[in-house]
Amino acid sequence: MNAQINTVVSLLKYTYGIVPIVAGLDKFTNILTDWSMYLSASIVDMLPINAEIFMMVVGVIEVIAGILVLTRPKIGGYVVMGWLLALAVTLVFSGQYIDVAVRDIVMAVGAFALVKLSSANVQVKAMN
């Protein structure tokens, strides 16, 4: 059982570590998508900086969150979970990209599972 938990924890850790890093770095290149299109006009109007610079700041946060997941999955998992839920709420209130919001909520559940499995794995190791 412990080997199975280790496998799942590793899979989740690398997924929730690498994906935010890649998405964060892409905020500087927009190779995967034009990230600023996910910002509603009302949010863009409230920003003290232009949308592209704002998305670069978001990219830095995502890279840091991904690194945190890779190095401290129990803490990083909560950070990524919160980040994904915040993104989902923003998308829902903008009335756009509801499908992306649902995906982000599902991904947040996976990040929460990483936290819980990481904790369970530590407890299992301590018992052996």
CSV table of N, CA, C and O in Angstrom, one decimal, residues 21-39 50-59 62:
chain,number,residue,atom,x,y,z
A,21,ILE,N,4.6,25.8,-13.2
A,21,ILE,CA,5.9,26.4,-13.7
A,21,ILE,C,5.8,26.7,-15.2
A,21,ILE,O,6.1,27.8,-15.7
A,22,VAL,N,5.3,25.7,-16.0
A,22,VAL,CA,5.2,25.9,-17.4
A,22,VAL,C,4.2,27.0,-17.8
A,22,VAL,O,4.5,27.9,-18.6
A,23,ALA,N,3.0,27.0,-17.1
A,23,ALA,CA,2.0,28.0,-17.4
A,23,ALA,C,2.6,29.4,-16.9
A,23,ALA,O,2.4,30.4,-17.6
A,24,GLY,N,3.3,29.4,-15.8
A,24,GLY,CA,3.9,30.7,-15.3
A,24,GLY,C,4.9,31.2,-16.3
A,24,GLY,O,4.9,32.4,-16.6
A,25,LEU,N,5.8,30.4,-16.8
A,25,LEU,CA,6.8,30.8,-17.7
A,25,LEU,C,6.2,31.3,-19.1
A,25,LEU,O,6.6,32.2,-19.7
A,26,ASP,N,5.1,30.6,-19.4
A,26,ASP,CA,4.4,31.0,-20.7
A,26,ASP,C,3.7,32.3,-20.6
A,26,ASP,O,3.4,32.9,-21.6
A,27,LYS,N,3.5,32.9,-19.4
A,27,LYS,CA,2.9,34.2,-19.3
A,27,LYS,C,3.9,35.2,-19.9
A,27,LYS,O,3.5,36.3,-20.2
A,28,PHE,N,5.2,34.9,-20.0
A,28,PHE,CA,6.2,35.8,-20.6
A,28,PHE,C,6.3,35.6,-22.1
A,28,PHE,O,6.8,36.5,-22.8
A,29,THR,N,5.8,34.5,-22.7
A,29,THR,CA,6.0,34.2,-24.1
A,29,THR,C,4.7,34.1,-24.8
A,29,THR,O,4.6,34.3,-26.0
A,30,ASN,N,3.6,33.7,-24.1
A,30,ASN,CA,2.3,33.5,-24.7
A,30,ASN,C,2.3,32.5,-25.9
A,30,ASN,O,1.6,32.6,-26.9
A,31,ILE,N,3.1,31.5,-25.7
A,31,ILE,CA,3.2,30.4,-26.8
A,31,ILE,C,2.0,29.5,-26.7
A,31,ILE,O,1.4,29.2,-27.7
A,32,LEU,N,1.6,29.2,-25.5
A,32,LEU,CA,0.4,28.3,-25.3
A,32,LEU,C,-0.9,29.0,-25.6
A,32,LEU,O,-1.8,28.4,-26.2
A,33,THR,N,-1.0,30.2,-25.2
A,33,THR,CA,-2.2,31.1,-25.4
A,33,THR,C,-1.9,32.5,-25.0
A,33,THR,O,-0.9,32.8,-24.4
A,34,ASP,N,-2.8,33.4,-25.4
A,34,ASP,CA,-2.7,34.8,-25.0
A,34,ASP,C,-3.4,34.9,-23.6
A,34,ASP,O,-4.7,34.9,-23.6
A,35,TRP,N,-2.7,34.8,-22.6
A,35,TRP,CA,-3.2,34.7,-21.2
A,35,TRP,C,-4.0,35.9,-20.8
A,35,TRP,O,-5.0,35.8,-20.0
A,36,SER,N,-3.8,37.1,-21.4
A,36,SER,CA,-4.5,38.3,-21.0
A,36,SER,C,-6.0,38.2,-21.4
A,36,SER,O,-6.8,38.9,-20.9
A,37,MET,N,-6.3,37.3,-22.4
A,37,MET,CA,-7.7,37.2,-22.8
A,37,MET,C,-8.6,36.6,-21.7
A,37,MET,O,-9.8,36.7,-21.8
A,38,TYR,N,-8.0,36.0,-20.7
A,38,TYR,CA,-8.8,35.4,-19.6
A,38,TYR,C,-9.1,36.5,-18.6
A,38,TYR,O,-9.8,36.2,-17.6
A,39,LEU,N,-8.6,37.7,-18.7
A,39,LEU,CA,-9.0,38.8,-17.8
A,39,LEU,C,-10.2,39.5,-18.3
A,39,LEU,O,-10.3,39.9,-19.5
A,50,ASN,N,-0.7,47.5,-17.2
A,50,ASN,CA,-1.4,46.9,-18.3
A,50,ASN,C,-1.6,45.4,-18.1
A,50,ASN,O,-0.9,44.8,-17.3
A,51,ALA,N,-2.5,44.7,-18.9
A,51,ALA,CA,-2.8,43.3,-18.7
A,51,ALA,C,-1.6,42.4,-18.9
A,51,ALA,O,-1.4,41.4,-18.2
A,52,GLU,N,-0.7,42.7,-19.8
A,52,GLU,CA,0.4,41.9,-20.1
A,52,GLU,C,1.4,41.8,-18.9
A,52,GLU,O,1.9,40.8,-18.5
A,53,ILE,N,1.6,43.0,-18.3
A,53,ILE,CA,2.5,43.1,-17.2
A,53,ILE,C,1.9,42.3,-16.0
A,53,ILE,O,2.5,41.6,-15.2
A,54,PHE,N,0.6,42.5,-15.8
A,54,PHE,CA,-0.1,41.9,-14.7
A,54,PHE,C,0.0,40.3,-14.9
A,54,PHE,O,0.2,39.6,-13.9
A,55,MET,N,-0.1,39.8,-16.1
A,55,MET,CA,0.0,38.4,-16.4
A,55,MET,C,1.4,37.9,-16.1
A,55,MET,O,1.6,36.8,-15.7
A,56,MET,N,2.4,38.8,-16.3
A,56,MET,CA,3.8,38.4,-16.0
A,56,MET,C,3.9,38.2,-14.5
A,56,MET,O,4.6,37.3,-14.0
A,57,VAL,N,3.3,39.1,-13.7
A,57,VAL,CA,3.3,39.0,-12.3
A,57,VAL,C,2.6,37.7,-11.8
A,57,VAL,O,3.1,37.0,-11.0
A,58,VAL,N,1.5,37.4,-12.5
A,58,VAL,CA,0.8,36.1,-12.2
A,58,VAL,C,1.7,35.0,-12.5
A,58,VAL,O,1.8,34.0,-11.8
A,59,GLY,N,2.5,35.1,-13.6
A,59,GLY,CA,3.4,34.0,-14.0
A,59,GLY,C,4.5,33.8,-13.0
A,59,GLY,O,4.8,32.6,-12.7
A,62,GLU,N,2.9,31.9,-10.2
A,62,GLU,CA,2.7,30.5,-10.6
A,62,GLU,C,4.0,29.7,-10.5
A,62,GLU,O,4.0,28.5,-10.1
